[in-house]
PDB file of C-alpha atoms in Angstrom:
ATOM      1  CA  MET A   1      94.498  73.671  85.795  1.00  0.00           C
ATOM      2  CA  LYS A   2      96.413  73.394  88.959  1.00  0.00           C
ATOM      3  CA  VAL A   3      94.789  73.864  92.190  1.00  0.00           C
ATOM      4  CA  ALA A   4      96.072  75.513  95.200  1.00  0.00           C
ATOM      5  CA  PRO A   5      93.682  74.944  97.962  1.00  0.00           C
ATOM      6  CA  SER A   6      93.516  78.115 100.455  1.00  0.00           C
ATOM      7  CA  MET A   7      94.459  77.328 103.930  1.00  0.00           C
ATOM      8  CA  LEU A   8      92.283  80.356 105.113  1.00  0.00           C
ATOM      9  CA  SER A   9      89.319  77.485 105.009  1.00  0.00           C
ATOM     10  CA  CYS A  10      91.003  75.117 107.046  1.00  0.00           C
ATOM     11  CA  ASP A  11      90.470  74.161 110.493  1.00  0.00           C
ATOM     12  CA  PHE A  12      93.077  76.374 112.249  1.00  0.00           C
ATOM     13  CA  SER A  13      93.186  74.077 115.292  1.00  0.00           C
ATOM     14  CA  LYS A  14      94.356  71.295 113.219  1.00  0.00           C
ATOM     15  CA  MET A  15      96.559  72.987 110.504  1.00  0.00           C
ATOM     16  CA  GLY A  16      99.284  70.065 110.736  1.00  0.00           C
ATOM     17  CA  GLU A  17      96.709  67.648 109.982  1.00  0.00           C
ATOM     18  CA  GLU A  18      95.050  69.579 107.570  1.00  0.00           C
ATOM     19  CA  THR A  19      98.002  70.359 105.362  1.00  0.00           C
ATOM     20  CA  ARG A  20      98.854  66.699 105.388  1.00  0.00           C
ATOM     21  CA  ARG A  21      95.253  65.823 104.519  1.00  0.00           C
ATOM     22  CA  ILE A  22      95.033  68.248 101.687  1.00  0.00           C
ATOM     23  CA  SER A  23      98.261  67.304 100.341  1.00  0.00           C
ATOM     24  CA  LYS A  24      97.414  63.700 100.201  1.00  0.00           C
ATOM     25  CA  ALA A  25      93.916  64.972  98.062  1.00  0.00           C
ATOM     26  CA  GLY A  26      96.187  65.960  95.231  1.00  0.00           C
ATOM     27  CA  ALA A  27      96.675  69.676  95.699  1.00  0.00           C
ATOM     28  CA  ASP A  28      99.042  70.977  93.182  1.00  0.00           C
ATOM     29  CA  LEU A  29     100.022  73.723  95.876  1.00  0.00           C
ATOM     30  CA  LEU A  30      99.301  74.804  99.224  1.00  0.00           C
ATOM     31  CA  HIS A  31      98.028  78.654  99.254  1.00  0.00           C
ATOM     32  CA  LEU A  32      98.718  80.606 102.504  1.00  0.00           C
ATOM     33  CA  ASP A  33      97.181  83.979 103.105  1.00  0.00           C
ATOM     34  CA  VAL A  34      98.803  86.472 105.045  1.00  0.00           C
ATOM     35  CA  MET A  35      96.789  89.455 106.339  1.00  0.00           C
ATOM     36  CA  ASP A  36      98.369  92.158 108.838  1.00  0.00           C
ATOM     37  CA  GLY A  37      95.183  93.726 109.815  1.00  0.00           C
ATOM     38  CA  HIS A  38      96.184  97.262 108.174  1.00  0.00           C
ATOM     39  CA  PHE A  39      96.401  96.487 104.179  1.00  0.00           C
ATOM     40  CA  VAL A  40      93.282  94.552 104.605  1.00  0.00           C
ATOM     41  CA  PRO A  41      90.952  94.344 107.573  1.00  0.00           C
ATOM     42  CA  ASN A  42      91.809  91.049 108.750  1.00  0.00           C
ATOM     43  CA  ILE A  43      94.931  89.110 110.402  1.00  0.00           C
ATOM     44  CA  THR A  44      95.879  85.460 109.908  1.00  0.00           C
ATOM     45  CA  ILE A  45      99.143  83.971 110.366  1.00  0.00           C
ATOM     46  CA  GLY A  46     102.783  84.717 110.304  1.00  0.00           C
ATOM     47  CA  PRO A  47     106.024  83.309 109.227  1.00  0.00           C
ATOM     48  CA  SER A  48     106.153  80.988 112.569  1.00  0.00           C
ATOM     49  CA  VAL A  49     102.999  79.351 111.564  1.00  0.00           C
ATOM     50  CA  ILE A  50     104.269  78.537 108.175  1.00  0.00           C
ATOM     51  CA  ALA A  51     107.421  77.144 109.038  1.00  0.00           C
ATOM     52  CA  SER A  52     105.465  75.018 111.664  1.00  0.00           C
ATOM     53  CA  ILE A  53     103.789  73.334 108.918  1.00  0.00           C
ATOM     54  CA  ARG A  54     106.265  73.299 106.293  1.00  0.00           C
ATOM     55  CA  PRO A  55     107.467  69.693 107.565  1.00  0.00           C
ATOM     56  CA  CYS A  56     103.661  68.427 106.951  1.00  0.00           C
ATOM     57  CA  SER A  57     103.969  68.988 103.212  1.00  0.00           C
ATOM     58  CA  GLU A  58     106.175  68.369 100.115  1.00  0.00           C
ATOM     59  CA  LEU A  59     104.192  71.019  97.978  1.00  0.00           C
ATOM     60  CA  PRO A  60     105.097  74.199  96.873  1.00  0.00           C
ATOM     61  CA  PHE A  61     103.851  76.732  99.529  1.00  0.00           C
ATOM     62  CA  ASP A  62     102.081  79.541  97.815  1.00  0.00           C
ATOM     63  CA  VAL A  63     102.399  82.531 100.194  1.00  0.00           C
ATOM     64  CA  HIS A  64     100.415  85.711  99.450  1.00  0.00           C
ATOM     65  CA  LEU A  65     101.278  88.717 101.477  1.00  0.00           C
ATOM     66  CA  MET A  66      98.185  91.281 101.992  1.00  0.00           C
ATOM     67  CA  ILE A  67     100.446  93.436 104.126  1.00  0.00           C
ATOM     68  CA  ASP A  68     101.571  96.956 103.597  1.00  0.00           C
ATOM     69  CA  ASP A  69     105.399  96.326 103.659  1.00  0.00           C
ATOM     70  CA  PRO A  70     105.780  93.095 101.536  1.00  0.00           C
ATOM     71  CA  LEU A  71     109.899  94.140 101.215  1.00  0.00           C
ATOM     72  CA  LYS A  72     110.408  94.180 105.000  1.00  0.00           C
ATOM     73  CA  TYR A  73     108.839  90.816 105.779  1.00  0.00           C
ATOM     74  CA  ALA A  74     109.779  88.824 102.461  1.00  0.00           C
ATOM     75  CA  GLU A  75     113.024  87.475 104.255  1.00  0.00           C
ATOM     76  CA  ALA A  76     111.165  85.844 107.253  1.00  0.00           C
ATOM     77  CA  PHE A  77     108.528  84.170 104.823  1.00  0.00           C
ATOM     78  CA  ALA A  78     111.433  82.728 102.421  1.00  0.00           C
ATOM     79  CA  LYS A  79     113.268  81.374 105.592  1.00  0.00           C
ATOM     80  CA  ALA A  80     109.656  79.972 106.615  1.00  0.00           C
ATOM     81  CA  GLY A  81     109.450  77.818 103.616  1.00  0.00           C
ATOM     82  CA  ALA A  82     107.662  79.843 100.823  1.00  0.00           C
ATOM     83  CA  ASP A  83     108.230  78.500  97.591  1.00  0.00           C
ATOM     84  CA  TYR A  84     106.341  81.356  95.890  1.00  0.00           C
ATOM     85  CA  ILE A  85     105.878  84.884  97.558  1.00  0.00           C
ATOM     86  CA  THR A  86     103.018  87.242  95.806  1.00  0.00           C
ATOM     87  CA  PHE A  87     102.541  90.914  97.380  1.00  0.00           C
ATOM     88  CA  HIS A  88     100.160  93.177  96.118  1.00  0.00           C
ATOM     89  CA  VAL A  89     101.146  96.227  93.781  1.00  0.00           C
ATOM     90  CA  GLU A  90      98.818  98.362  95.817  1.00  0.00           C
ATOM     91  CA  ALA A  91     101.136  97.909  98.793  1.00  0.00           C
ATOM     92  CA  SER A  92     103.717 100.760  99.860  1.00  0.00           C
ATOM     93  CA  SER A  93     106.866  98.482  99.182  1.00  0.00           C
ATOM     94  CA  ASP A  94     108.872  99.441  95.818  1.00  0.00           C
ATOM     95  CA  ILE A  95     107.846  96.680  93.212  1.00  0.00           C
ATOM     96  CA  ASP A  96     111.016  96.436  91.780  1.00  0.00           C
ATOM     97  CA  GLU A  97     113.020  96.272  94.800  1.00  0.00           C
ATOM     98  CA  THR A  98     110.466  93.893  96.504  1.00  0.00           C
ATOM     99  CA  ILE A  99     111.073  91.554  93.392  1.00  0.00           C
ATOM    100  CA  GLU A 100     114.466  91.414  93.587  1.00  0.00           C
ATOM    101  CA  LYS A 101     114.376  90.657  97.049  1.00  0.00           C
ATOM    102  CA  ILE A 102     112.165  87.759  96.881  1.00  0.00           C
ATOM    103  CA  ARG A 103     114.187  86.469  93.717  1.00  0.00           C
ATOM    104  CA  SER A 104     117.579  86.978  95.787  1.00  0.00           C
ATOM    105  CA  LEU A 105     116.032  84.803  98.761  1.00  0.00           C
ATOM    106  CA  GLY A 106     115.715  81.572  95.999  1.00  0.00           C
ATOM    107  CA  VAL A 107     111.644  82.117  96.288  1.00  0.00           C
ATOM    108  CA  LYS A 108     109.821  82.761  93.113  1.00  0.00           C
ATOM    109  CA  PRO A 109     108.254  86.413  93.137  1.00  0.00           C
ATOM    110  CA  GLY A 110     104.598  87.038  92.158  1.00  0.00           C
ATOM    111  CA  ILE A 111     102.461  90.332  92.225  1.00  0.00           C
ATOM    112  CA  VAL A 112      98.776  90.601  93.198  1.00  0.00           C
ATOM    113  CA  LEU A 113      96.105  92.714  91.712  1.00  0.00           C
ATOM    114  CA  LYS A 114      93.112  93.929  93.718  1.00  0.00           C
ATOM    115  CA  PRO A 115      89.810  93.807  91.786  1.00  0.00           C
ATOM    116  CA  LYS A 116      89.712  97.788  90.904  1.00  0.00           C
ATOM    117  CA  THR A 117      93.119  97.128  89.773  1.00  0.00           C
ATOM    118  CA  PRO A 118      93.825  97.210  85.986  1.00  0.00           C
ATOM    119  CA  ALA A 119      95.871  94.629  83.885  1.00  0.00           C
ATOM    120  CA  GLU A 120      97.778  97.268  82.791  1.00  0.00           C
ATOM    121  CA  ALA A 121      99.440  98.136  86.378  1.00  0.00           C
ATOM    122  CA  ALA A 122     101.067  94.554  85.827  1.00  0.00           C
ATOM    123  CA  PHE A 123     102.425  94.790  82.613  1.00  0.00           C
ATOM    124  CA  PRO A 124     105.956  96.583  83.158  1.00  0.00           C
ATOM    125  CA  TYR A 125     106.523  93.436  85.792  1.00  0.00           C
ATOM    126  CA  LEU A 126     105.319  90.282  83.805  1.00  0.00           C
ATOM    127  CA  ASP A 127     109.032  89.816  82.803  1.00  0.00           C
ATOM    128  CA  LYS A 128     110.239  89.770  85.978  1.00  0.00           C
ATOM    129  CA  VAL A 129     107.739  87.593  88.227  1.00  0.00           C
ATOM    130  CA  ASP A 130     106.794  83.849  87.882  1.00  0.00           C
ATOM    131  CA  MET A 131     102.950  84.743  88.767  1.00  0.00           C
ATOM    132  CA  VAL A 132     100.252  87.375  88.758  1.00  0.00           C
ATOM    133  CA  LEU A 133      97.429  86.731  91.002  1.00  0.00           C
ATOM    134  CA  VAL A 134      93.885  88.155  90.130  1.00  0.00           C
ATOM    135  CA  MET A 135      92.051  88.707  92.986  1.00  0.00           C
ATOM    136  CA  THR A 136      88.165  87.403  92.140  1.00  0.00           C
ATOM    137  CA  VAL A 137      86.736  88.783  95.532  1.00  0.00           C
ATOM    138  CA  GLU A 138      88.084  92.097  97.774  1.00  0.00           C
ATOM    139  CA  PRO A 139      90.836  90.504  99.588  1.00  0.00           C
ATOM    140  CA  GLY A 140      90.550  89.946 103.373  1.00  0.00           C
ATOM    141  CA  PHE A 141      88.195  87.380 104.111  1.00  0.00           C
ATOM    142  CA  GLY A 142      87.643  83.896 102.581  1.00  0.00           C
ATOM    143  CA  GLY A 143      83.638  82.613 101.553  1.00  0.00           C
ATOM    144  CA  GLN A 144      83.189  85.412  99.366  1.00  0.00           C
ATOM    145  CA  SER A 145      81.220  85.352  95.798  1.00  0.00           C
ATOM    146  CA  PHE A 146      83.524  85.040  92.777  1.00  0.00           C
ATOM    147  CA  MET A 147      83.440  88.160  90.649  1.00  0.00           C
ATOM    148  CA  GLU A 148      83.012  86.883  87.240  1.00  0.00           C
ATOM    149  CA  ASP A 149      84.020  90.612  85.932  1.00  0.00           C
ATOM    150  CA  MET A 150      87.682  90.237  86.413  1.00  0.00           C
ATOM    151  CA  MET A 151      87.932  87.598  83.563  1.00  0.00           C
ATOM    152  CA  PRO A 152      88.495  90.264  80.892  1.00  0.00           C
ATOM    153  CA  LYS A 153      91.518  91.327  83.021  1.00  0.00           C
ATOM    154  CA  VAL A 154      92.744  87.779  83.221  1.00  0.00           C
ATOM    155  CA  ARG A 155      92.243  87.677  79.236  1.00  0.00           C
ATOM    156  CA  ALA A 156      94.221  90.912  78.784  1.00  0.00           C
ATOM    157  CA  LEU A 157      97.259  89.397  80.894  1.00  0.00           C
ATOM    158  CA  ARG A 158      97.096  86.281  79.103  1.00  0.00           C
ATOM    159  CA  ASN A 159      97.006  88.227  75.712  1.00  0.00           C
ATOM    160  CA  GLU A 160      99.991  90.364  77.068  1.00  0.00           C
ATOM    161  CA  ILE A 161     102.107  87.083  78.664  1.00  0.00           C
ATOM    162  CA  ASP A 162     101.216  85.076  75.171  1.00  0.00           C
ATOM    163  CA  ARG A 163     102.376  88.339  73.126  1.00  0.00           C
ATOM    164  CA  ARG A 164     105.377  88.780  74.352  1.00  0.00           C
ATOM    165  CA  GLY A 165     106.429  84.700  74.797  1.00  0.00           C
ATOM    166  CA  LEU A 166     106.627  84.834  78.230  1.00  0.00           C
ATOM    167  CA  SER A 167     106.057  81.940  80.935  1.00  0.00           C
ATOM    168  CA  THR A 168     104.497  83.930  83.709  1.00  0.00           C
ATOM    169  CA  LEU A 169     101.421  82.113  85.228  1.00  0.00           C
ATOM    170  CA  ILE A 170      98.076  83.649  86.084  1.00  0.00           C
ATOM    171  CA  GLU A 171      96.698  82.679  89.219  1.00  0.00           C
ATOM    172  CA  ALA A 172      93.172  83.522  90.424  1.00  0.00           C
ATOM    173  CA  ASP A 173      91.709  83.745  93.765  1.00  0.00           C
ATOM    174  CA  GLY A 174      88.370  84.153  95.429  1.00  0.00           C
ATOM    175  CA  GLY A 175      85.048  82.243  95.032  1.00  0.00           C
ATOM    176  CA  ILE A 176      86.552  79.616  92.656  1.00  0.00           C
ATOM    177  CA  SER A 177      84.123  76.335  93.077  1.00  0.00           C
ATOM    178  CA  GLU A 178      83.012  73.786  90.272  1.00  0.00           C
ATOM    179  CA  LYS A 179      80.521  76.511  89.315  1.00  0.00           C
ATOM    180  CA  THR A 180      83.110  79.089  88.612  1.00  0.00           C
ATOM    181  CA  ILE A 181      86.134  77.200  87.512  1.00  0.00           C
ATOM    182  CA  ALA A 182      84.930  77.106  83.516  1.00  0.00           C
ATOM    183  CA  ALA A 183      85.300  80.788  83.338  1.00  0.00           C
ATOM    184  CA  CYS A 184      88.326  80.701  84.690  1.00  0.00           C
ATOM    185  CA  SER A 185      89.946  78.061  82.468  1.00  0.00           C
ATOM    186  CA  LYS A 186      88.275  79.633  79.484  1.00  0.00           C
ATOM    187  CA  ALA A 187      89.746  83.243  80.348  1.00  0.00           C
ATOM    188  CA  GLY A 188      93.533  81.839  80.836  1.00  0.00           C
ATOM    189  CA  VAL A 189      94.023  81.129  84.293  1.00  0.00           C
ATOM    190  CA  ASP A 190      96.783  78.623  84.924  1.00  0.00           C
ATOM    191  CA  ILE A 191      96.360  77.975  88.992  1.00  0.00           C
ATOM    192  CA  ALA A 192      93.020  78.711  90.630  1.00  0.00           C
ATOM    193  CA  VAL A 193      93.082  78.701  94.613  1.00  0.00           C
ATOM    194  CA  SER A 194      89.860  77.392  96.129  1.00  0.00           C
ATOM    195  CA  GLY A 195      89.127  77.583  99.769  1.00  0.00           C
ATOM    196  CA  THR A 196      85.713  76.840 100.738  1.00  0.00           C
ATOM    197  CA  GLY A 197      85.572  74.904  97.727  1.00  0.00           C
ATOM    198  CA  VAL A 198      87.762  72.224  98.645  1.00  0.00           C
ATOM    199  CA  PHE A 199      87.789  72.368 102.501  1.00  0.00           C
ATOM    200  CA  LYS A 200      84.087  72.392 102.550  1.00  0.00           C
ATOM    201  CA  ALA A 201      83.368  69.760 100.036  1.00  0.00           C
ATOM    202  CA  LYS A 202      82.363  66.306 101.343  1.00  0.00           C
ATOM    203  CA  ASP A 203      85.198  64.794  99.428  1.00  0.00           C
ATOM    204  CA  PRO A 204      87.721  67.512  98.945  1.00  0.00           C
ATOM    205  CA  ALA A 205      90.320  64.953  96.622  1.00  0.00           C
ATOM    206  CA  GLU A 206      87.058  64.547  94.123  1.00  0.00           C
ATOM    207  CA  ALA A 207      86.794  68.579  94.510  1.00  0.00           C
ATOM    208  CA  ILE A 208      90.257  68.924  93.544  1.00  0.00           C
ATOM    209  CA  ARG A 209      89.877  66.401  90.281  1.00  0.00           C
ATOM    210  CA  LYS A 210      87.000  68.226  89.233  1.00  0.00           C
ATOM    211  CA  LEU A 211      88.447  71.880  89.220  1.00  0.00           C
ATOM    212  CA  GLN A 212      91.843  70.152  87.722  1.00  0.00           C
ATOM    213  CA  SER A 213      89.987  68.283  84.874  1.00  0.00           C
ATOM    214  CA  TYR A 214      89.431  72.374  83.300  1.00  0.00           C
TER     215      TYR A 214
END
């Protein structure tokens, strides 16, 4: 299991320091949640913040756009230092066009499914993206409880990806901790996003190691 700590749970007054700290703790990627206050009922960070912490880590930046028009803003986040840009199939931008735009910017594209969106919504794009992110909470706020009933969706994606011989990664995000990681691993998740499970742990490095052991 690869682990992508969510910066949504870090101390925002010390983002550069937190980026360095969690990178040294052994994370595989850093997950950055971008919310516009429209697509989801919260507002977080924009490209300038990501650009400001980019020099603080050599880890891949996994930028999750919870915004209504990802096509419009993809270039700004690519220039800010994103390595992956994932966006919601439920957003207003044309999905194929957005995937192509992200790819053209030298960034790996991915799509995201809200809890009520079925796995099948991702099937037409599995050979066009590098990652599918399954939300295991309703997007918008950190610290929510893990929705284990999303695991059949993960299994459906895993089966389809394997059936077609693709290398598309499956990521899960929301309420993932030492208590819930086993269910993710069993269902076929490749990358676990963990916010409070890492940042609020007494020893973040140990928390990351435990999650990676699955």
